[in-house]
Amino acid sequence: MSDANPPVTPTAPGSRDRLVPFSSKFAFGVGQFAEGLKNTGFSLFILFYYNQVLGLSGTLAGSALFIALMFDAVTDPLAGSLSDNWKSKLGRRHPFMYASAVPLAFAFVGLFSPPQSLGQWGLFGWLTLFAVLTRAAMTLYHVPHLALGAEMTENFHERTRIVAFRQFFGTAGGAVASIVGLGYFFSDANGGRLAVENYTPYAITLGVLMVVTIIYSAWGTQKEVPFLSDPAPKPKLNPLAQLAMDLREGFRNRSFTWLFVGVLIVFIMAGVNSALDLYMLQYFWEFSGAEMLSLQIAAFVGLLIGVFFVAPLHRFTSKRFGVILGTGAWALLQVIPVVFRLLDWFPDNGTTPLVVTLVAVKFVQGLLLQQAFISFGSMMADVADEHELESGVRQEGIFFGAIAFSGKATSGFGNFIGGIGLDVIAWPRGPDIQSASDIPAETLVELGLLYGPVVAAFAAISLWCYSHYSLTKSRHEEIIVQLNARRRARESN
């Protein structure tokens, strides 16, 4: 991931084929640390906190998070459209990045700090409001940030390196959120996952880190603005009309449509798993807090190491292969442990072999899943080039706004489905439900089936969608040649 090369000035008029300075790639990557903090804190703890700790119905908790996701269906692409068309001395993307930091921290702390006197509907309203505010603030930052990374260069392989920086720090942020949570605030020594008084301090800690990393990322990439695209002249429309026009244009791109549908499906399925992770670890596998943390660290270490395998993989295969490999491996390794346990082919709970086996599975799963994450991000930047050639307009914002929405479906749809699933299997809730002995045996089996085979089976649809992506390296090279010729012609007029 390291890069000692200096930036390369475009060799021909109109060309943006350049190597980006290490400092800019580093600052850009650090910005993803904030999203890693938010996503892991949100997806790992939020449903468990409101459902198991505070006693909110799983259906109400899931519905509140689903409502927040519906706001994202508008605000994510809207943020992309606004930043695509924004003009300022700070550039198109940076004003939104600076403006998001403090509101995000306050909203996230509020999310984990509901008043104690609230009943079921009061908790539902509080969760809905602060989930919407948290997501809106993250959208204000995350969509322009993703779009910024896509337009920093048009170099086919440099884009992969930029996404690798982003994924490395995003993974690191997720690891910190898990370690700070499971290793300290919710450790067994501090009362475990059911200690209600520890959730607000946890949120404050993450909120402060979010502010620092977002501001640093925006400041550290400010020098890239002269190398970025300017918004194309367009007739002035109100923001919603502009959004509708941009979305219509974006979904005319076949490559983007197949990628969007594929990733939306797999993110929703991953979201169900994330929502149920603590339930599985606490009750199905009967892990201690330290064992839970070891499993989370194994996954994050796999993701971090996986960053360094993506570029070599692309040299011998393709970006599409990376996405298919990572998605297929994630689904397979999600199913095997649960099925083997239900068939009594897995080590017993409470034994060292069980912990070692699951740690190994999570490490390999993270290692291979990273191939999909980075390949996908790099492919989306290539799609923006293809779209510019077809339409004459750069629309990174609208593309990454749609993809940001699909990513948030991880916790939105995932928590919605997971919450309903918990009520369907009549999962008992409340802080007095301490261990597997408090859960009917058949209910534990149903939880395992929901978490493993039922959810992972949908990955087959994602793989089918990805197989229709046809933008190869050679085709991308042709696109860049044609784009540069068009830009030179425009500059000479």
XYZ file of C-alpha atoms in Angstrom:
493
model
C 0.000 0.000 0.000
C 2.960 2.325 0.513
C 3.949 4.627 -2.312
C 7.245 6.484 -2.561
C 6.582 7.787 -6.046
C 6.116 11.523 -6.566
C 2.980 12.766 -8.300
C 3.163 12.624 -12.066
C 2.075 15.652 -14.008
C -0.254 14.723 -16.867
C 1.815 14.172 -20.005
C -0.836 15.361 -22.404
C -3.407 18.147 -22.330
C -6.671 16.943 -20.858
C -5.105 13.861 -19.244
C -5.676 13.099 -15.553
C -3.584 9.928 -15.623
C -1.317 10.667 -12.652
C 0.169 9.180 -9.517
C -1.235 10.845 -6.421
C 1.173 12.005 -3.663
C 1.452 9.655 -0.704
C 0.364 12.422 1.683
C -2.891 12.900 -0.214
C -3.623 9.185 -0.368
C -2.859 8.878 3.345
C -5.138 11.787 4.273
C -7.887 10.447 2.019
C -7.587 7.010 3.605
C -7.658 8.391 7.148
C -11.067 9.863 6.327
C -12.487 6.360 6.054
C -11.460 5.714 9.668
C -14.477 7.782 10.748
C -16.879 5.664 8.741
C -15.303 2.488 10.101
C -15.932 3.773 13.621
C -19.524 4.706 12.894
C -20.422 1.603 10.882
C -19.013 -0.881 13.387
C -20.395 0.929 16.412
C -23.766 1.179 14.695
C -24.046 -2.291 13.170
C -22.514 -4.305 16.013
C -24.236 -2.676 18.985
C -27.326 -0.693 18.029
C -29.913 -3.484 17.643
C -28.528 -5.388 20.639
C -28.558 -2.204 22.752
C -32.139 -1.194 22.004
C -33.583 -4.709 21.832
C -31.672 -6.798 24.381
C -30.516 -4.099 26.832
C -33.361 -1.546 26.726
C -36.096 -4.057 25.887
C -37.432 -2.438 22.716
C -39.338 -4.827 20.474
C -37.145 -6.238 17.697
C -39.734 -5.264 15.110
C -39.928 -1.667 16.395
C -36.133 -1.380 16.602
C -35.719 -2.772 13.103
C -38.513 -0.555 11.781
C -36.892 2.583 13.235
C -33.623 1.763 11.492
C -35.483 0.943 8.280
C -37.193 4.353 8.357
C -33.785 5.997 8.713
C -32.610 4.028 5.692
C -35.519 5.354 3.647
C -34.265 8.876 4.307
C -30.896 7.725 2.994
C -32.569 6.601 -0.218
C -33.026 10.320 -0.953
C -30.194 12.003 0.946
C -27.332 9.794 -0.310
C -27.826 10.428 -4.029
C -28.889 14.017 -3.221
C -25.555 14.642 -1.484
C -23.815 13.167 -4.501
C -25.764 15.340 -6.916
C -25.164 18.497 -4.843
C -21.423 17.892 -4.606
C -21.224 17.052 -8.328
C -22.626 20.494 -9.112
C -21.164 22.581 -6.258
C -18.854 25.509 -6.988
C -16.660 27.112 -4.322
C -13.074 28.125 -3.589
C -12.751 24.911 -1.571
C -13.816 22.768 -4.524
C -16.819 20.547 -5.082
C -16.401 18.014 -2.274
C -14.546 19.637 0.614
C -17.219 22.076 1.905
C -19.502 19.128 2.668
C -16.706 17.184 4.348
C -15.806 20.037 6.700
C -19.453 20.713 7.555
C -20.272 17.139 8.561
C -17.795 16.417 11.360
C -19.337 17.980 14.487
C -23.016 17.187 13.656
C -22.042 13.543 13.102
C -20.447 13.278 16.542
C -23.405 14.880 18.346
C -25.936 12.701 16.516
C -23.969 9.519 17.239
C -23.745 10.312 20.958
C -27.482 11.041 21.040
C -28.165 7.681 19.413
C -26.671 5.865 22.415
C -28.100 8.213 25.073
C -31.917 7.881 25.225
C -33.610 9.122 28.435
C -34.311 6.332 30.904
C -38.009 7.193 31.249
C -38.959 6.339 27.653
C -41.358 3.470 26.961
C -41.612 1.347 23.833
C -42.899 4.095 21.539
C -40.660 6.717 23.118
C -37.613 4.538 22.455
C -38.858 3.906 18.936
C -39.149 7.667 18.294
C -35.733 8.420 19.820
C -34.021 5.682 17.826
C -35.711 6.808 14.608
C -34.770 10.468 15.092
C -31.126 9.947 15.991
C -30.603 7.181 13.445
C -31.838 9.615 10.769
C -29.575 12.412 12.081
C -26.534 10.126 12.313
C -27.035 8.796 8.812
C -27.677 12.264 7.369
C -24.484 13.657 8.903
C -22.462 10.678 7.651
C -23.977 11.108 4.195
C -22.871 14.746 4.140
C -19.296 13.532 4.573
C -19.120 10.039 3.139
C -20.573 10.552 -0.345
C -18.364 13.549 -1.279
C -15.396 11.722 0.272
C -15.941 8.645 -1.911
C -16.416 10.808 -4.997
C -13.200 12.681 -4.200
C -11.217 9.445 -4.237
C -12.647 8.471 -7.612
C -11.659 11.725 -9.328
C -8.141 12.140 -7.900
C -6.730 10.153 -10.832
C -7.774 8.229 -13.938
C -4.865 5.782 -13.703
C -6.315 2.251 -13.760
C -3.972 0.812 -11.102
C -3.486 3.990 -9.040
C -7.215 3.939 -8.354
C -6.862 0.523 -6.787
C -4.084 1.852 -4.541
C -6.261 4.806 -3.476
C -9.139 2.492 -2.613
C -6.666 0.270 -0.739
C -5.739 3.225 1.506
C -9.431 3.886 2.077
C -10.198 0.271 2.944
C -7.140 -0.055 5.185
C -8.160 2.858 7.366
C -11.851 1.957 7.238
C -10.937 -1.481 8.542
C -8.701 0.079 11.192
C -11.598 2.294 12.306
C -13.848 -0.731 12.600
C -11.179 -2.546 14.598
C -10.829 0.368 17.011
C -14.621 0.524 17.484
C -14.643 -3.186 18.343
C -11.574 -3.111 20.568
C -12.708 -0.029 22.496
C -16.170 -1.574 22.858
C -15.627 -5.274 23.534
C -12.150 -4.811 25.021
C -12.998 -2.034 27.477
C -16.477 -0.502 27.738
C -18.373 -3.800 27.315
C -15.751 -6.171 28.671
C -16.826 -8.708 31.265
C -14.869 -6.752 33.895
C -16.992 -3.645 33.190
C -20.338 -5.425 33.210
C -20.385 -6.921 29.723
C -22.669 -6.081 26.825
C -25.718 -5.635 29.063
C -24.291 -2.727 31.119
C -26.500 0.164 29.982
C -24.393 2.868 31.651
C -21.385 2.214 29.383
C -22.994 2.977 26.028
C -22.895 6.798 26.230
C -19.171 7.010 27.160
C -18.465 4.573 24.321
C -20.324 6.794 21.844
C -18.524 9.933 23.085
C -15.138 8.273 22.554
C -15.990 7.303 18.992
C -17.563 10.710 18.282
C -14.363 12.577 19.201
C -12.298 10.293 16.959
C -14.731 10.879 14.086
C -14.355 14.663 14.293
C -10.545 14.516 14.351
C -10.177 12.133 11.410
C -12.760 13.845 9.199
C -11.205 17.286 9.651
C -7.719 15.887 9.006
C -8.856 14.101 5.853
C -10.492 17.217 4.420
C -7.493 19.395 5.274
C -4.964 16.851 4.002
C -6.648 16.459 0.593
C -7.382 20.156 0.049
C -4.294 20.477 -2.167
C -5.826 17.997 -4.633
C -8.577 20.431 -5.682
C -6.642 21.863 -8.690
C -6.380 18.344 -10.137
C -10.101 17.595 -9.808
C -12.891 18.040 -12.310
C -15.014 21.181 -12.382
C -18.799 20.827 -12.515
C -20.065 20.808 -16.069
C -22.350 23.675 -17.158
C -25.971 22.629 -16.695
C -29.332 24.355 -16.750
C -30.229 25.513 -13.245
C -32.761 23.199 -11.614
C -33.986 22.809 -8.063
C -31.998 20.143 -6.154
C -34.674 17.434 -6.348
C -35.206 17.928 -10.083
C -31.441 17.833 -10.591
C -31.288 14.663 -8.497
C -33.975 12.971 -10.589
C -32.168 13.868 -13.814
C -28.791 12.685 -12.456
C -30.214 9.373 -11.246
C -31.900 8.757 -14.577
C -28.632 9.373 -16.392
C -26.641 7.259 -13.935
C -28.824 4.174 -14.182
C -28.581 4.239 -17.962
C -25.052 2.953 -17.480
C -25.246 -0.837 -17.677
C -22.026 -1.450 -15.723
C -23.219 0.691 -12.826
C -26.672 -0.914 -12.708
C -25.309 -4.457 -12.420
C -22.805 -3.420 -9.737
C -25.419 -1.504 -7.752
C -27.959 -4.336 -7.672
C -25.294 -6.902 -6.806
C -23.783 -4.948 -3.952
C -27.168 -3.874 -2.573
C -28.232 -7.496 -2.151
C -25.016 -8.680 -0.543
C -24.845 -5.646 1.784
C -28.357 -6.314 3.032
C -27.446 -9.906 3.782
C -24.223 -8.854 5.507
C -26.297 -6.383 7.514
C -28.508 -9.143 8.889
C -25.392 -10.973 10.019
C -23.936 -7.841 11.632
C -27.191 -7.165 13.464
C -27.203 -10.699 14.870
C -23.461 -11.009 15.574
C -23.697 -10.297 19.296
C -26.652 -12.658 19.663
C -24.655 -15.443 17.989
C -21.503 -14.777 20.001
C -23.288 -14.407 23.352
C -25.835 -17.211 23.072
C -25.135 -19.552 20.117
C -21.358 -19.881 20.560
C -21.374 -18.812 24.255
C -18.229 -16.704 23.956
C -16.797 -14.593 26.743
C -16.064 -10.930 26.098
C -12.379 -11.671 25.490
C -13.251 -14.438 23.012
C -15.661 -12.119 21.179
C -12.886 -9.572 20.880
C -10.443 -12.164 19.531
C -12.929 -13.066 16.808
C -13.451 -9.435 15.831
C -9.703 -8.796 15.770
C -9.137 -11.860 13.568
C -11.607 -10.527 11.006
C -10.039 -7.066 11.039
C -6.501 -8.442 10.767
C -7.618 -10.484 7.775
C -9.112 -7.369 6.197
C -5.959 -5.345 6.865
C -3.614 -7.972 5.417
C -5.982 -8.504 2.502
C -5.294 -4.926 1.390
C -1.809 -5.935 0.245
C -3.009 -8.802 -1.952
C -5.401 -6.823 -4.143
C -2.917 -5.193 -6.532
C -1.085 -8.494 -7.281
C -4.442 -10.202 -7.755
C -5.489 -7.573 -10.307
C -2.258 -8.007 -12.252
C -3.001 -11.690 -12.838
C -6.798 -11.657 -12.966
C -9.274 -8.751 -13.048
C -11.222 -6.439 -10.782
C -14.401 -8.400 -11.482
C -12.703 -11.614 -10.364
C -11.753 -9.915 -7.083
C -15.376 -8.984 -6.393
C -16.648 -12.461 -7.211
C -13.924 -14.151 -5.147
C -14.529 -12.013 -2.066
C -18.323 -12.257 -2.193
C -18.371 -16.012 -2.746
C -15.834 -16.662 0.011
C -17.755 -14.492 2.487
C -20.986 -16.434 1.873
C -19.334 -19.853 2.050
C -17.442 -19.122 5.255
C -20.575 -17.646 6.810
C -22.489 -20.884 6.246
C -19.945 -23.591 7.090
C -19.495 -22.992 10.869
C -23.237 -22.797 11.558
C -24.132 -25.845 9.451
C -21.286 -27.886 10.913
C -22.375 -26.966 14.450
C -25.992 -27.968 13.743
C -24.688 -31.290 12.379
C -22.442 -31.762 15.453
C -19.315 -31.626 13.279
C -17.813 -28.626 15.112
C -15.908 -28.388 18.440
C -18.038 -28.016 21.559
C -18.856 -24.641 23.110
C -16.489 -23.557 25.837
C -13.457 -25.293 24.280
C -10.240 -23.826 22.931
C -10.553 -25.682 19.571
C -13.849 -23.869 18.915
C -12.281 -20.452 19.508
C -9.212 -21.270 17.391
C -11.315 -22.638 14.540
C -13.657 -19.658 14.399
C -10.728 -17.224 14.659
C -9.114 -18.925 11.652
C -12.384 -18.818 9.700
C -12.882 -15.111 10.424
C -9.296 -14.295 9.435
C -9.597 -16.038 6.055
C -13.038 -14.533 5.520
C -11.690 -11.020 6.101
C -8.635 -11.640 3.902
C -10.761 -12.691 0.922
C -13.590 -10.229 1.517
C -11.143 -7.326 1.200
C -10.515 -8.386 -2.397
C -14.167 -7.624 -3.115
C -14.213 -4.307 -1.234
C -11.209 -2.774 -2.971
C -11.967 -4.218 -6.398
C -15.497 -2.845 -6.211
C -14.396 0.669 -5.266
C -11.866 0.740 -8.093
C -14.461 -0.543 -10.573
C -16.850 2.249 -9.619
C -14.222 4.869 -10.477
C -13.777 3.220 -13.886
C -17.544 3.320 -14.411
C -17.454 7.103 -13.888
C -15.049 7.359 -16.846
C -17.283 5.198 -19.020
C -20.261 7.330 -18.089
C -18.423 10.558 -18.906
C -17.609 9.215 -22.364
C -21.239 8.235 -22.950
C -22.906 11.323 -21.457
C -20.253 14.055 -21.414
C -20.728 14.592 -17.640
C -18.633 13.573 -14.629
C -20.962 12.119 -11.983
C -18.829 10.446 -9.322
C -21.075 11.940 -6.662
C -24.293 10.423 -7.932
C -22.668 7.015 -8.448
C -21.065 6.899 -5.034
C -24.195 8.339 -3.449
C -26.104 5.317 -4.719
C -23.346 2.988 -3.549
C -23.234 4.710 -0.143
C -26.946 4.007 0.155
C -26.376 0.341 -0.626
C -23.667 0.251 2.041
C -26.006 1.753 4.618
C -28.526 -0.912 3.704
C -26.139 -3.131 5.675
C -27.445 -1.702 8.940
C -30.806 -0.412 7.692
C -32.384 -3.367 5.931
C -30.144 -5.701 7.933
C -31.410 -4.504 11.302
C -34.979 -4.397 9.979
C -34.866 -8.012 8.807
C -32.875 -9.104 11.843
C -35.274 -7.401 14.245
C -38.326 -8.982 12.649
C -36.516 -12.327 12.566
C -35.895 -12.150 16.315
C -39.596 -11.565 16.954
C -40.612 -14.333 14.532
C -38.494 -16.885 16.421
C -39.819 -15.457 19.730
C -36.401 -14.448 20.986
C -36.546 -13.573 24.732
C -35.201 -10.121 25.546
C -34.095 -8.144 28.578
C -30.882 -7.849 30.605
C -31.801 -10.951 32.642
C -31.238 -13.178 29.567
C -27.601 -13.890 30.340
C -26.659 -17.151 28.601
C -27.751 -19.967 26.288
C -29.385 -21.740 29.231
C -31.992 -18.951 29.256
C -32.921 -19.642 25.596
C -35.016 -22.593 24.331
C -32.866 -25.014 22.304
C -35.091 -24.790 19.223
C -34.857 -20.989 19.305
C -31.054 -21.193 19.209
C -31.265 -23.498 16.183
C -33.577 -21.029 14.433
C -31.151 -18.181 15.195
C -28.300 -20.170 13.634
C -30.306 -20.938 10.501
C -31.289 -17.290 10.092
C -27.712 -16.084 10.622
C -26.018 -18.622 8.340
C -27.648 -20.540 5.486
C -30.780 -18.444 4.980
C -28.906 -15.160 4.725
C -25.792 -16.270 2.838
C -27.827 -18.022 0.127
C -28.761 -14.625 -1.316
C -25.101 -14.051 -2.227
C -25.712 -16.239 -5.283
C -27.871 -13.452 -6.749
C -25.064 -10.946 -6.207
C -22.567 -13.205 -7.967
C -24.921 -13.502 -10.936
C -25.180 -9.692 -11.138
C -21.403 -9.230 -10.959
C -20.913 -11.712 -13.779
C -22.626 -9.209 -16.139
C -20.017 -6.480 -15.510
C -17.954 -6.167 -18.715
C -15.688 -3.112 -18.315
C -12.188 -4.587 -18.761
C -8.759 -2.966 -18.453
C -8.348 -2.793 -22.244
C -11.765 -1.213 -22.673
C -10.961 1.324 -19.945
C -7.736 2.262 -21.739
C -9.743 2.937 -24.903
C -12.155 5.107 -22.912
C -9.339 7.209 -21.440
C -7.819 7.765 -24.908
C -11.171 8.985 -26.220
C -11.803 11.178 -23.172
C -8.402 12.835 -23.473
C -8.960 13.497 -27.187
C -12.312 15.102 -26.391
C -10.796 17.272 -23.666
C -7.979 18.432 -25.919
C -10.469 19.368 -28.595
C -12.538 21.287 -26.041
C -9.483 23.123 -24.696
C -8.354 24.143 -28.185
C -11.713 25.802 -28.936
